Short mmCIF file of C-alpha atoms (C1' of nucleotides) in Angstrom, two decimals:
data_model
loop_
_atom_site.label_atom_id
_atom_site.label_comp_id
_atom_site.label_asym_id
_atom_site.label_seq_id
_atom_site.Cartn_x
_atom_site.Cartn_y
_atom_site.Cartn_z
CA MET A 1 -16.68 179.08 88.77
CA GLU A 2 -17.14 182.52 87.99
CA PRO A 3 -16.49 182.99 84.06
CA ASN A 4 -14.23 186.02 84.23
CA LYS A 5 -12.39 186.17 87.72
CA ILE A 6 -9.37 186.97 86.12
CA ILE A 7 -10.63 189.92 84.89
CA ARG A 8 -11.44 191.03 88.51
CA GLY A 9 -9.04 193.80 89.64
CA SER A 10 -8.14 193.93 85.74
CA LEU A 11 -10.96 196.17 84.79
CA SER A 12 -9.31 199.32 84.31
CA THR A 13 -6.22 197.60 82.71
CA VAL A 14 -8.21 195.52 79.94
CA ILE A 15 -10.25 198.97 79.45
CA LEU A 16 -7.21 200.67 78.29
CA GLN A 17 -5.71 198.00 76.34
CA LEU A 18 -9.01 197.77 74.25
CA LEU A 19 -8.56 201.42 74.09
CA GLN A 20 -4.94 201.15 72.85
CA GLN A 21 -5.72 198.60 70.48
CA ASN A 22 -8.54 200.49 68.87
CA GLY A 23 -8.42 203.69 69.44
CA ARG A 24 -11.79 204.96 69.89
CA MET A 25 -14.79 202.73 71.31
CA TYR A 26 -18.23 203.00 73.15
CA GLY A 27 -18.99 201.55 76.19
CA TYR A 28 -21.48 198.64 74.74
CA GLU A 29 -19.08 198.52 72.13
CA MET A 30 -16.17 197.29 74.75
CA THR A 31 -18.89 194.81 76.20
CA LYS A 32 -19.12 193.01 72.86
CA ALA A 33 -15.64 193.43 72.20
CA VAL A 34 -14.54 190.99 75.23
CA LYS A 35 -17.46 188.77 74.56
CA ASP A 36 -16.61 188.02 71.09
CA GLY A 37 -12.81 188.21 71.67
CA SER A 38 -12.76 185.93 74.47
CA LYS A 39 -15.63 184.10 72.75
CA GLY A 40 -18.66 184.15 75.26
CA LYS A 41 -16.17 182.85 77.81
CA MET A 42 -15.60 186.18 79.60
CA GLN A 43 -17.89 189.14 79.58
CA ILE A 44 -17.93 192.43 81.61
CA THR A 45 -20.91 193.58 82.75
CA GLU A 46 -22.04 197.22 82.23
CA ALA A 47 -22.68 197.73 85.55
CA ALA A 48 -18.78 197.24 86.10
CA LEU A 49 -18.10 199.03 83.32
CA TYR A 50 -19.92 202.19 83.46
CA PRO A 51 -18.31 202.92 87.10
CA ALA A 52 -15.26 201.87 85.58
CA LEU A 53 -14.88 204.10 82.68
CA HIS A 54 -16.46 207.22 84.98
CA LYS A 55 -13.29 206.43 87.13
CA LEU A 56 -10.56 206.75 84.59
CA GLU A 57 -12.59 209.19 82.74
CA GLU A 58 -11.89 211.48 86.19
CA ALA A 59 -8.62 210.45 86.74
CA GLY A 60 -7.93 212.36 83.69
CA LEU A 61 -6.99 209.34 81.87
CA LEU A 62 -9.47 209.16 78.44
CA ASP A 63 -11.21 211.88 76.72
CA THR A 64 -14.33 211.74 75.68
CA ASP A 65 -17.43 212.73 72.77
CA SER A 66 -20.62 211.89 72.20
CA GLU A 67 -22.20 211.26 69.16
CA LEU A 68 -25.91 210.47 68.12
CA VAL A 69 -26.02 207.18 66.10
CA ASP A 70 -29.24 205.83 64.61
CA GLY A 71 -31.23 207.85 66.83
CA ARG A 72 -29.58 206.65 70.02
CA MET A 73 -26.61 208.40 71.87
CA ARG A 74 -23.11 207.05 72.30
CA LYS A 75 -20.56 207.73 74.89
CA TYR A 76 -16.98 207.76 73.13
CA TYR A 77 -14.17 206.70 74.97
CA LYS A 78 -10.15 207.42 73.88
CA LEU A 79 -6.61 207.40 75.33
CA ASN A 80 -5.06 210.50 75.83
CA ARG A 81 -1.37 211.27 76.06
CA ARG A 82 -1.53 210.18 80.04
CA GLY A 83 -3.79 207.40 79.45
CA LYS A 84 -1.55 206.04 76.90
CA LYS A 85 1.10 206.15 79.26
CA GLU A 86 -0.83 204.90 82.27
CA SER A 87 -2.40 201.98 79.63
CA ALA A 88 1.50 201.01 78.84
CA LEU A 89 2.34 200.85 82.18
CA GLN A 90 -0.69 198.24 83.59
CA LEU A 91 -0.44 196.63 80.25
CA SER A 92 3.60 195.25 81.89
CA ALA A 93 2.72 195.45 85.38
CA LEU A 94 -0.15 193.25 84.42
CA GLN A 95 2.54 190.76 82.02
CA GLU A 96 4.85 190.67 85.12
CA SER A 97 1.56 189.89 87.59
CA ILE A 98 0.56 186.85 85.28
CA ALA A 99 4.10 185.38 85.05
CA SER A 100 4.55 185.91 89.04
CA LEU A 101 1.64 184.02 89.37
CA GLN A 102 3.10 181.10 87.12
CA LYS A 103 6.00 180.95 89.01
CA ILE A 104 4.03 181.10 92.40
CA MET A 105 2.18 177.91 91.44
CA LYS A 106 5.00 176.07 89.96
CA TYR A 107 6.98 176.65 93.21
CA LYS A 108 8.12 173.91 95.44
CA LEU A 109 9.40 174.20 98.76
CA LYS A 110 13.71 173.52 99.11
CA HIS A 111 14.43 170.74 101.19
CA GLY A 112 10.75 169.87 101.25
CA MET B 1 -0.20 199.59 91.21
CA GLU B 2 -1.02 197.25 94.00
CA PRO B 3 1.34 194.19 94.25
CA ASN B 4 -0.81 191.43 93.43
CA LYS B 5 -3.45 192.70 91.57
CA ILE B 6 -3.53 189.46 89.98
CA ILE B 7 -4.20 187.14 93.05
CA ARG B 8 -7.75 189.04 93.34
CA GLY B 9 -9.95 186.03 92.98
CA SER B 10 -7.72 183.76 92.48
CA LEU B 11 -5.69 183.39 95.79
CA SER B 12 -7.81 179.91 96.50
CA THR B 13 -6.72 178.81 93.39
CA VAL B 14 -3.21 179.26 94.76
CA ILE B 15 -3.14 178.02 97.88
CA LEU B 16 -4.86 174.89 96.29
CA GLN B 17 -1.94 174.66 93.79
CA LEU B 18 0.75 175.50 96.82
CA LEU B 19 -0.81 172.42 98.16
CA GLN B 20 -0.65 170.45 95.31
CA GLN B 21 3.02 170.86 94.26
CA ASN B 22 4.42 170.91 98.61
CA GLY B 23 1.68 168.45 99.57
CA ARG B 24 1.98 169.88 103.12
CA MET B 25 1.79 173.62 104.06
CA TYR B 26 1.57 175.79 107.20
CA GLY B 27 0.09 179.28 106.57
CA TYR B 28 2.66 181.12 107.26
CA GLU B 29 4.97 179.37 104.85
CA MET B 30 2.60 180.12 102.26
CA THR B 31 3.37 183.69 102.72
CA LYS B 32 6.80 183.03 102.66
CA ALA B 33 6.25 180.43 99.12
CA VAL B 34 4.97 183.45 97.85
CA LYS B 35 6.90 186.32 98.76
CA ASP B 36 10.36 183.78 97.27
CA GLY B 37 8.54 182.10 94.46
CA SER B 38 7.45 185.38 92.97
CA LYS B 39 11.28 186.85 93.93
CA GLY B 40 9.10 189.28 96.10
CA LYS B 41 7.23 190.88 93.53
CA MET B 42 4.01 189.86 94.73
CA GLN B 43 2.73 188.72 99.00
CA ILE B 44 -0.20 186.69 100.36
CA THR B 45 -0.94 188.98 103.53
CA GLU B 46 -2.07 186.47 107.00
CA ALA B 47 -4.48 188.83 107.35
CA ALA B 48 -5.87 187.43 103.21
CA LEU B 49 -4.95 184.05 103.79
CA TYR B 50 -5.91 182.32 107.30
CA PRO B 51 -9.90 183.39 106.24
CA ALA B 52 -9.33 181.51 102.84
CA LEU B 53 -7.81 178.57 104.48
CA HIS B 54 -11.04 178.20 106.79
CA LYS B 55 -12.84 178.39 104.20
CA LEU B 56 -11.32 175.96 101.94
CA GLU B 57 -11.68 173.84 105.15
CA GLU B 58 -14.85 174.32 105.82
CA ALA B 59 -15.94 173.67 102.30
CA GLY B 60 -14.56 170.04 102.38
CA LEU B 61 -11.27 170.41 100.66
CA LEU B 62 -8.51 170.53 103.05
CA ASP B 63 -7.59 168.23 105.75
CA THR B 64 -5.72 169.66 108.91
CA ASP B 65 -3.41 168.66 111.37
CA SER B 66 -1.20 170.53 114.30
CA GLU B 67 1.69 170.30 115.55
CA LEU B 68 3.73 172.47 118.39
CA VAL B 69 7.03 172.96 116.82
CA ASP B 70 9.72 175.49 118.63
CA GLY B 71 7.25 176.20 121.15
CA ARG B 72 5.19 177.53 118.45
CA MET B 73 1.83 175.91 117.26
CA ARG B 74 1.24 174.93 113.30
CA LYS B 75 -1.54 174.52 112.00
CA TYR B 76 -0.83 172.07 108.64
CA TYR B 77 -2.89 171.65 105.62
CA LYS B 78 -2.96 169.32 102.90
CA LEU B 79 -5.32 168.44 100.31
CA ASN B 80 -7.90 165.28 100.58
CA ARG B 81 -9.07 163.45 97.12
CA ARG B 82 -12.27 166.38 96.90
CA GLY B 83 -9.29 169.06 97.44
CA LYS B 84 -7.41 167.28 94.44
CA LYS B 85 -10.20 167.13 91.65
CA GLU B 86 -10.57 170.60 92.64
CA SER B 87 -7.04 171.88 92.39
CA ALA B 88 -6.92 170.66 88.51
CA LEU B 89 -10.06 172.41 88.11
CA GLN B 90 -9.68 175.50 89.31
CA LEU B 91 -5.48 175.21 87.61
CA SER B 92 -7.27 174.28 84.43
CA ALA B 93 -9.97 177.06 84.63
CA LEU B 94 -7.46 180.17 85.56
CA GLN B 95 -4.92 179.24 82.71
CA GLU B 96 -8.16 179.04 80.05
CA SER B 97 -9.03 182.27 81.86
CA ILE B 98 -5.14 184.34 81.25
CA ALA B 99 -5.51 183.19 77.84
CA SER B 100 -9.06 184.46 77.74
CA LEU B 101 -7.27 187.62 78.95
CA GLN B 102 -4.78 187.82 76.54
CA LYS B 103 -6.78 187.29 73.63
CA ILE B 104 -8.97 190.10 74.91
CA MET B 105 -6.41 192.47 75.47
CA LYS B 106 -5.25 192.28 71.86
CA TYR B 107 -8.51 192.12 70.46
CA LYS B 108 -8.89 194.38 67.39
CA LEU B 109 -12.33 195.60 66.18
CA LYS B 110 -12.88 194.37 62.86
CA HIS B 111 -13.53 196.97 59.67
CA GLY B 112 -12.00 199.37 62.53
"C1'" DA C 1 18.91 193.15 129.41
"C1'" DT C 2 16.22 195.13 125.90
"C1'" DA C 3 14.39 196.46 121.99
"C1'" DA C 4 13.42 194.63 117.40
"C1'" DC C 5 12.85 191.42 114.28
"C1'" DA C 6 11.23 186.31 112.72
"C1'" DT C 7 7.59 183.15 113.46
"C1'" DG C 8 3.33 181.42 113.55
"C1'" DC C 9 -2.47 182.50 114.64
"C1'" DA C 10 -5.96 184.80 114.52
"C1'" DT C 11 -9.95 188.55 114.04
"C1'" DA C 12 -11.96 193.63 113.38
"C1'" DA C 13 -13.42 196.90 110.40
"C1'" DT C 14 -12.97 199.47 106.51
"C1'" DT C 15 -12.56 200.07 101.71
"C1'" DT C 16 -12.61 198.31 96.48
"C1'" DT C 17 -14.82 196.29 93.51
"C1'" DG C 18 -17.43 193.19 91.80
"C1'" DT C 19 -22.88 191.21 90.94
"C1'" DT C 20 -27.63 191.20 90.77
"C1'" DA C 21 -31.49 193.69 89.41
"C1'" DG C 22 -32.97 197.33 87.85
"C1'" DG C 23 -34.10 202.24 84.97
"C1'" DC C 24 -34.76 204.31 80.74
"C1'" DA C 25 -35.12 205.19 75.49
"C1'" DT C 26 -34.70 203.28 70.15
"C1'" DA C 27 -35.03 200.65 66.73
"C1'" DA C 28 -34.92 196.09 64.46
"C1'" DA C 29 -37.08 191.60 63.92
"C1'" DA C 30 -39.93 187.80 65.04
"C1'" DT D 1 -46.60 193.42 69.44
"C1'" DT D 2 -43.50 191.36 72.36
"C1'" DT D 3 -39.02 190.19 72.46
"C1'" DT D 4 -34.31 191.41 71.04
"C1'" DA D 5 -30.58 194.33 70.03
"C1'" DT D 6 -28.90 198.84 71.51
"C1'" DG D 7 -27.19 202.06 74.57
"C1'" DC D 8 -26.73 204.77 78.76
"C1'" DC D 9 -26.66 204.80 83.60
"C1'" DT D 10 -27.17 203.82 88.58
"C1'" DA D 11 -28.58 201.28 93.48
"C1'" DA D 12 -28.65 197.54 96.77
"C1'" DC D 13 -25.71 193.86 97.92
"C1'" DA D 14 -22.51 190.54 98.27
"C1'" DA D 15 -16.98 189.33 97.94
"C1'" DA D 16 -12.65 189.27 98.57
"C1'" DA D 17 -9.08 191.92 99.48
"C1'" DT D 18 -6.36 195.54 102.80
"C1'" DT D 19 -5.14 197.93 106.68
"C1'" DA D 20 -4.67 197.61 111.60
"C1'" DT D 21 -4.88 195.09 115.11
"C1'" DG D 22 -3.93 191.59 119.06
"C1'" DC D 23 -1.48 187.93 121.51
"C1'" DA D 24 2.28 184.97 122.10
"C1'" DT D 25 7.37 182.60 121.29
"C1'" DG D 26 11.74 182.53 119.76
"C1'" DT D 27 15.85 184.78 117.81
"C1'" DT D 28 19.56 188.38 116.95
"C1'" DA D 29 21.50 192.68 117.79
"C1'" DT D 30 21.99 196.81 120.79
#
DNA sequence: ATAACATGCATAATTTTGTTAGGCATAAAA
DNA sequence: TTTTATGCCTAACAAAATTATGCATGTTAT
């Protein structure tokens, strides 16, 4: 079983939420945050992350700025006003989805 | 936001769990169960369901039998021994994944 | 009668979204 | 000096869904 099946389709929600929690992050940092925050049970590959970040940026939800640190460039992302709204929306939608999923999996037919 | 993003990647787990709960079901019935069980918030389209069912059957997790009811054929599915094992495995894996996902989304960096 | 909707199965074409596999560069550690 | 960590990225491919159909029977509404 793949480690992070549940993230499938929720990657952008996770990204937005990480930024909501931390204010300003760069890509590599996010991959570490997910690995650490899940105690190694999940990971976001960079090949999945960067396109997702670019998509959110293009969608006008994120502001960016780049910085040279220790001789390497970092591209920082943070939520703008629209991003904050969208973040909240996606979070509650996800929580409702999880609740629905739990219900479904306990569902028993009437008159079975 | 799509209604059932969270099911993405977890469809087979949901199917196995429905069969675990109800013992014996046919495809159309499953689509209704999901719609009812989630109060319309989620659905499994038949185009997603049937290939998934066939795949689980091919994987040797489900036994089937067909029945003519009210002039229409129904193909019933149920878990066999292997399917029951797999159902339990996938359920606990999914629950752990959800727990990890929740952790990640609350994750805050040290030393911010 | 007949059109629309519910039941019941299924597949084909397309899109979304991820993985696998790379590339490039700097710095630190073994 | 080779490996590991940091840091960005894309291309080719695969998985898994959605959209769009198709077919057939039975029931309900017009």
